């Protein structure tokens, strides 16, 4: 039978055992309190846009098409991590008590632009066919919220998004839209980075102290787990 260095956990007294568990639950409750009292995970910017059909240029190919232009608020950075753009259609043609109606259309992201530090707008996406999706919404006074765009990273201070709605006969009933820009709160991102940094340092310190405690024993006495 292999003879190995006996680990400290096998010789803990009842008092030391309780201290270990108390320290664990204490750290757990501290993280819960920091999470509850800390900054919100997501930040949200809401914008309202009126759709004026009298100003929409006529299009003989797709007469039932409207192009929407949305512009985010400035001040974003890499700490925002990701970006979601959701939209809610406020249906001016349906009134309360009329019941639920279905609104179907094709959503296409025409162009996405980003504002860099130099103050110039750069085109990130333009006319990509893969960004065309068909949506079916249930509408009463307003329609269900639908996702327009999701960016996996944020590298610009501000964004402009142009997208079109087409292929529906009820599109003229759309009179108002609400944009909801969602992103990770920069303060939450900084808190997350500090937490990761502290735990990485704690891991290296614990590993170093563990190795130092084994230096007084021959390597041949180490168990497989200790090696």
mmCIF file of C-alpha atoms in Angstrom:
data_model
loop_
_atom_site.group_PDB
_atom_site.id
_atom_site.type_symbol
_atom_site.label_atom_id
_atom_site.label_comp_id
_atom_site.label_asym_id
_atom_site.label_seq_id
_atom_site.Cartn_x
_atom_site.Cartn_y
_atom_site.Cartn_z
ATOM 1 C CA UNK A 1 0.000 0.000 0.000
ATOM 2 C CA UNK A 2 1.340 3.413 -0.978
ATOM 3 C CA UNK A 3 2.554 5.592 1.867
ATOM 4 C CA UNK A 4 1.831 9.258 1.163
ATOM 5 C CA UNK A 5 2.112 12.524 2.987
ATOM 6 C CA UNK A 6 -0.982 12.854 5.087
ATOM 7 C CA UNK A 7 -3.034 15.880 4.059
ATOM 8 C CA UNK A 8 -4.005 18.480 6.626
ATOM 9 C CA UNK A 9 -7.751 17.950 6.022
ATOM 10 C CA UNK A 10 -7.467 14.454 7.533
ATOM 11 C CA UNK A 11 -6.171 15.821 10.856
ATOM 12 C CA UNK A 12 -8.497 18.812 11.287
ATOM 13 C CA UNK A 13 -10.052 19.220 14.683
ATOM 14 C CA UNK A 14 -13.755 19.932 15.030
ATOM 15 C CA UNK A 15 -13.009 23.575 15.738
ATOM 16 C CA UNK A 16 -10.774 23.957 12.664
ATOM 17 C CA UNK A 17 -13.400 22.170 10.562
ATOM 18 C CA UNK A 18 -16.054 24.681 11.637
ATOM 19 C CA UNK A 19 -13.708 27.598 10.988
ATOM 20 C CA UNK A 20 -13.147 26.409 7.399
ATOM 21 C CA UNK A 21 -16.891 26.160 6.745
ATOM 22 C CA UNK A 22 -17.536 29.509 8.438
ATOM 23 C CA UNK A 23 -14.898 31.160 6.225
ATOM 24 C CA UNK A 24 -16.440 29.592 3.112
ATOM 25 C CA UNK A 25 -19.976 30.727 3.909
ATOM 26 C CA UNK A 26 -18.668 34.142 4.998
ATOM 27 C CA UNK A 27 -17.010 34.654 1.584
ATOM 28 C CA UNK A 28 -20.192 33.412 -0.093
ATOM 29 C CA UNK A 29 -22.410 35.924 1.724
ATOM 30 C CA UNK A 30 -19.935 38.742 1.047
ATOM 31 C CA UNK A 31 -20.141 38.034 -2.703
ATOM 32 C CA UNK A 32 -23.951 37.913 -2.497
ATOM 33 C CA UNK A 33 -24.056 41.283 -0.717
ATOM 34 C CA UNK A 34 -21.645 42.839 -3.223
ATOM 35 C CA UNK A 35 -23.745 41.476 -6.079
ATOM 36 C CA UNK A 36 -26.982 42.811 -4.576
ATOM 37 C CA UNK A 37 -25.602 46.240 -3.667
ATOM 38 C CA UNK A 38 -23.285 46.560 -6.656
ATOM 39 C CA UNK A 39 -23.984 48.055 -10.086
ATOM 40 C CA UNK A 40 -26.623 46.639 -12.410
ATOM 41 C CA UNK A 41 -25.467 44.003 -14.884
ATOM 42 C CA UNK A 42 -27.137 45.519 -17.950
ATOM 43 C CA UNK A 43 -27.581 49.120 -18.986
ATOM 44 C CA UNK A 44 -30.557 50.189 -21.104
ATOM 45 C CA UNK A 45 -31.163 53.214 -23.325
ATOM 46 C CA UNK A 46 -34.681 53.673 -24.699
ATOM 47 C CA UNK A 47 -35.572 55.851 -27.683
ATOM 48 C CA UNK A 48 -38.929 56.625 -29.299
ATOM 49 C CA UNK A 49 -39.264 57.137 -33.039
ATOM 50 C CA UNK A 50 -42.260 58.266 -35.055
ATOM 51 C CA UNK A 51 -42.718 56.778 -38.531
ATOM 52 C CA UNK A 52 -44.034 59.289 -41.052
ATOM 53 C CA UNK A 53 -45.253 57.369 -44.085
ATOM 54 C CA UNK A 54 -45.793 60.552 -46.099
ATOM 55 C CA UNK A 55 -42.018 61.060 -46.157
ATOM 56 C CA UNK A 56 -41.161 57.530 -47.222
ATOM 57 C CA UNK A 57 -39.901 57.590 -50.829
ATOM 58 C CA UNK A 58 -42.041 55.508 -53.229
ATOM 59 C CA UNK A 59 -40.519 52.209 -54.284
ATOM 60 C CA UNK A 60 -42.209 50.428 -57.213
ATOM 61 C CA UNK A 61 -40.432 47.144 -56.427
ATOM 62 C CA UNK A 62 -41.293 46.979 -52.716
ATOM 63 C CA UNK A 63 -44.038 49.561 -52.102
ATOM 64 C CA UNK A 64 -44.731 48.184 -48.617
ATOM 65 C CA UNK A 65 -41.229 48.764 -47.316
ATOM 66 C CA UNK A 66 -40.050 51.222 -44.684
ATOM 67 C CA UNK A 67 -36.442 51.916 -43.674
ATOM 68 C CA UNK A 68 -35.759 52.779 -40.042
ATOM 69 C CA UNK A 69 -32.650 54.618 -38.847
ATOM 70 C CA UNK A 70 -31.635 54.278 -35.192
ATOM 71 C CA UNK A 71 -28.790 56.082 -33.449
ATOM 72 C CA UNK A 72 -27.467 55.094 -30.048
ATOM 73 C CA UNK A 73 -26.357 57.402 -27.275
ATOM 74 C CA UNK A 74 -22.591 58.127 -27.167
ATOM 75 C CA UNK A 75 -20.098 57.149 -24.500
ATOM 76 C CA UNK A 76 -19.673 53.391 -24.997
ATOM 77 C CA UNK A 77 -16.378 51.574 -24.646
ATOM 78 C CA UNK A 78 -14.937 48.074 -24.669
ATOM 79 C CA UNK A 79 -16.240 47.690 -21.096
ATOM 80 C CA UNK A 80 -19.755 47.525 -22.572
ATOM 81 C CA UNK A 81 -18.774 44.073 -23.920
ATOM 82 C CA UNK A 82 -21.859 43.336 -26.056
ATOM 83 C CA UNK A 83 -24.724 45.219 -27.654
ATOM 84 C CA UNK A 84 -28.362 44.258 -28.239
ATOM 85 C CA UNK A 85 -30.880 46.332 -30.185
ATOM 86 C CA UNK A 86 -34.526 45.406 -29.593
ATOM 87 C CA UNK A 87 -37.555 47.114 -31.086
ATOM 88 C CA UNK A 88 -41.212 47.399 -30.126
ATOM 89 C CA UNK A 89 -43.770 48.484 -32.718
ATOM 90 C CA UNK A 90 -46.533 50.681 -31.371
ATOM 91 C CA UNK A 91 -49.523 49.977 -33.591
ATOM 92 C CA UNK A 92 -51.537 53.141 -34.164
ATOM 93 C CA UNK A 93 -54.180 51.434 -36.283
ATOM 94 C CA UNK A 94 -55.374 48.965 -33.641
ATOM 95 C CA UNK A 95 -57.268 50.179 -30.607
ATOM 96 C CA UNK A 96 -57.892 48.737 -27.199
ATOM 97 C CA UNK A 97 -60.688 46.174 -27.332
ATOM 98 C CA UNK A 98 -60.104 45.213 -30.955
ATOM 99 C CA UNK A 99 -58.386 42.009 -29.873
ATOM 100 C CA UNK A 100 -55.030 40.611 -30.913
ATOM 101 C CA UNK A 101 -53.794 40.869 -34.499
ATOM 102 C CA UNK A 102 -50.873 39.275 -36.315
ATOM 103 C CA UNK A 103 -48.212 41.347 -38.028
ATOM 104 C CA UNK A 104 -45.665 39.589 -40.218
ATOM 105 C CA UNK A 105 -42.778 41.170 -42.096
ATOM 106 C CA UNK A 106 -39.224 40.617 -43.254
ATOM 107 C CA UNK A 107 -36.540 42.345 -41.211
ATOM 108 C CA UNK A 108 -33.281 43.188 -42.902
ATOM 109 C CA UNK A 109 -30.322 44.992 -41.375
ATOM 110 C CA UNK A 110 -29.199 47.355 -44.111
ATOM 111 C CA UNK A 111 -26.183 48.983 -42.489
ATOM 112 C CA UNK A 112 -24.335 49.294 -39.186
ATOM 113 C CA UNK A 113 -21.909 52.151 -38.563
ATOM 114 C CA UNK A 114 -19.610 52.804 -35.625
ATOM 115 C CA UNK A 115 -18.024 56.018 -34.369
ATOM 116 C CA UNK A 116 -14.333 55.629 -33.570
ATOM 117 C CA UNK A 117 -12.116 57.776 -31.358
ATOM 118 C CA UNK A 118 -11.013 59.889 -34.327
ATOM 119 C CA UNK A 119 -14.583 61.153 -34.728
ATOM 120 C CA UNK A 120 -15.202 59.328 -38.023
ATOM 121 C CA UNK A 121 -18.022 56.918 -38.800
ATOM 122 C CA UNK A 122 -16.938 53.516 -40.123
ATOM 123 C CA UNK A 123 -19.240 51.042 -41.869
ATOM 124 C CA UNK A 124 -19.194 47.701 -40.041
ATOM 125 C CA UNK A 125 -21.911 45.854 -41.989
ATOM 126 C CA UNK A 126 -23.759 46.777 -45.148
ATOM 127 C CA UNK A 127 -26.416 44.936 -47.109
ATOM 128 C CA UNK A 128 -25.697 41.442 -45.790
ATOM 129 C CA UNK A 129 -28.362 38.984 -46.923
ATOM 130 C CA UNK A 130 -27.780 36.706 -43.948
ATOM 131 C CA UNK A 131 -29.221 39.441 -41.739
ATOM 132 C CA UNK A 132 -32.697 39.059 -43.275
ATOM 133 C CA UNK A 133 -35.213 37.338 -40.991
ATOM 134 C CA UNK A 134 -38.948 36.852 -41.099
ATOM 135 C CA UNK A 135 -40.882 37.939 -38.015
ATOM 136 C CA UNK A 136 -44.423 37.167 -36.902
ATOM 137 C CA UNK A 137 -45.687 39.344 -34.068
ATOM 138 C CA UNK A 138 -48.861 39.425 -32.014
ATOM 139 C CA UNK A 139 -50.160 42.993 -31.791
ATOM 140 C CA UNK A 140 -52.794 44.775 -29.766
ATOM 141 C CA UNK A 141 -52.065 48.371 -28.700
ATOM 142 C CA UNK A 142 -48.438 47.512 -29.327
ATOM 143 C CA UNK A 143 -46.644 44.528 -30.802
ATOM 144 C CA UNK A 144 -44.325 42.052 -29.208
ATOM 145 C CA UNK A 145 -40.718 43.081 -28.813
ATOM 146 C CA UNK A 146 -38.334 41.603 -31.366
ATOM 147 C CA UNK A 147 -34.555 41.544 -31.661
ATOM 148 C CA UNK A 148 -32.989 43.570 -34.465
ATOM 149 C CA UNK A 149 -29.267 43.175 -33.892
ATOM 150 C CA UNK A 150 -26.725 41.623 -31.548
ATOM 151 C CA UNK A 151 -23.042 42.568 -31.607
ATOM 152 C CA UNK A 152 -20.686 40.210 -29.805
ATOM 153 C CA UNK A 153 -18.208 42.982 -29.011
ATOM 154 C CA UNK A 154 -18.245 46.771 -28.702
ATOM 155 C CA UNK A 155 -15.353 48.695 -30.215
ATOM 156 C CA UNK A 156 -17.022 52.023 -31.013
ATOM 157 C CA UNK A 157 -18.227 54.954 -28.946
ATOM 158 C CA UNK A 158 -21.564 55.179 -30.766
ATOM 159 C CA UNK A 159 -23.550 53.181 -33.318
ATOM 160 C CA UNK A 160 -25.997 53.906 -36.122
ATOM 161 C CA UNK A 161 -28.210 51.088 -37.396
ATOM 162 C CA UNK A 162 -30.388 51.116 -40.518
ATOM 163 C CA UNK A 163 -32.874 48.312 -41.038
ATOM 164 C CA UNK A 164 -35.940 47.797 -43.223
ATOM 165 C CA UNK A 165 -39.348 46.201 -42.723
ATOM 166 C CA UNK A 166 -41.026 44.870 -45.834
ATOM 167 C CA UNK A 167 -43.398 42.254 -47.329
ATOM 168 C CA UNK A 168 -46.490 42.980 -45.252
ATOM 169 C CA UNK A 169 -49.832 44.606 -46.001
ATOM 170 C CA UNK A 170 -50.320 45.941 -42.449
ATOM 171 C CA UNK A 171 -47.083 47.883 -42.283
ATOM 172 C CA UNK A 172 -48.835 51.243 -42.815
ATOM 173 C CA UNK A 173 -50.448 50.796 -39.387
ATOM 174 C CA UNK A 174 -47.041 51.198 -37.782
ATOM 175 C CA UNK A 175 -46.871 54.794 -36.536
ATOM 176 C CA UNK A 176 -44.373 54.662 -33.655
ATOM 177 C CA UNK A 177 -41.463 52.486 -32.623
ATOM 178 C CA UNK A 178 -39.463 52.137 -29.449
ATOM 179 C CA UNK A 179 -35.761 51.251 -29.585
ATOM 180 C CA UNK A 180 -34.110 49.573 -26.625
ATOM 181 C CA UNK A 181 -30.315 49.481 -26.628
ATOM 182 C CA UNK A 182 -28.940 47.032 -24.052
ATOM 183 C CA UNK A 183 -25.315 46.508 -23.072
ATOM 184 C CA UNK A 184 -23.217 45.425 -20.116
ATOM 185 C CA UNK A 185 -22.771 48.139 -17.516
ATOM 186 C CA UNK A 186 -19.161 49.368 -17.584
ATOM 187 C CA UNK A 187 -19.062 49.522 -13.762
ATOM 188 C CA UNK A 188 -20.184 45.891 -13.581
ATOM 189 C CA UNK A 189 -17.474 44.940 -16.089
ATOM 190 C CA UNK A 190 -14.801 46.633 -13.973
ATOM 191 C CA UNK A 191 -16.112 44.868 -10.855
ATOM 192 C CA UNK A 192 -16.039 41.562 -12.738
ATOM 193 C CA UNK A 193 -12.420 42.150 -13.821
ATOM 194 C CA UNK A 194 -11.347 42.957 -10.252
ATOM 195 C CA UNK A 195 -13.040 39.816 -8.956
ATOM 196 C CA UNK A 196 -11.280 37.655 -11.529
ATOM 197 C CA UNK A 197 -7.943 39.311 -10.788
ATOM 198 C CA UNK A 198 -8.326 38.750 -7.034
ATOM 199 C CA UNK A 199 -9.267 35.085 -7.480
ATOM 200 C CA UNK A 200 -6.358 34.487 -9.876
ATOM 201 C CA UNK A 201 -3.910 35.971 -7.369
ATOM 202 C CA UNK A 202 -5.500 33.923 -4.555
ATOM 203 C CA UNK A 203 -5.130 30.754 -6.617
ATOM 204 C CA UNK A 204 -1.433 31.364 -7.266
ATOM 205 C CA UNK A 205 -0.783 32.229 -3.608
ATOM 206 C CA UNK A 206 -2.587 29.086 -2.415
ATOM 207 C CA UNK A 207 -0.697 26.918 -4.890
ATOM 208 C CA UNK A 208 2.618 28.476 -3.813
ATOM 209 C CA UNK A 209 1.914 27.920 -0.106
ATOM 210 C CA UNK A 210 0.852 24.345 -0.797
ATOM 211 C CA UNK A 211 4.070 23.644 -2.686
ATOM 212 C CA UNK A 212 6.099 25.225 0.097
ATOM 213 C CA UNK A 213 4.426 22.948 2.659
ATOM 214 C CA UNK A 214 5.420 19.881 0.616
ATOM 215 C CA UNK A 215 9.075 20.903 0.291
ATOM 216 C CA UNK A 216 9.898 19.342 3.672
ATOM 217 C CA UNK A 217 8.874 15.888 2.385
ATOM 218 C CA UNK A 218 10.563 13.713 -0.199
ATOM 219 C CA UNK A 219 8.928 13.592 -3.597
ATOM 220 C CA UNK A 220 8.622 9.842 -3.315
ATOM 221 C CA UNK A 221 6.272 10.300 -0.346
ATOM 222 C CA UNK A 222 3.840 12.426 -2.359
ATOM 223 C CA UNK A 223 0.598 10.844 -3.500
ATOM 224 C CA UNK A 224 -0.549 11.008 -7.116
ATOM 225 C CA UNK A 225 -2.912 13.892 -6.311
ATOM 226 C CA UNK A 226 -0.149 15.832 -4.583
ATOM 227 C CA UNK A 227 2.233 15.335 -7.470
#
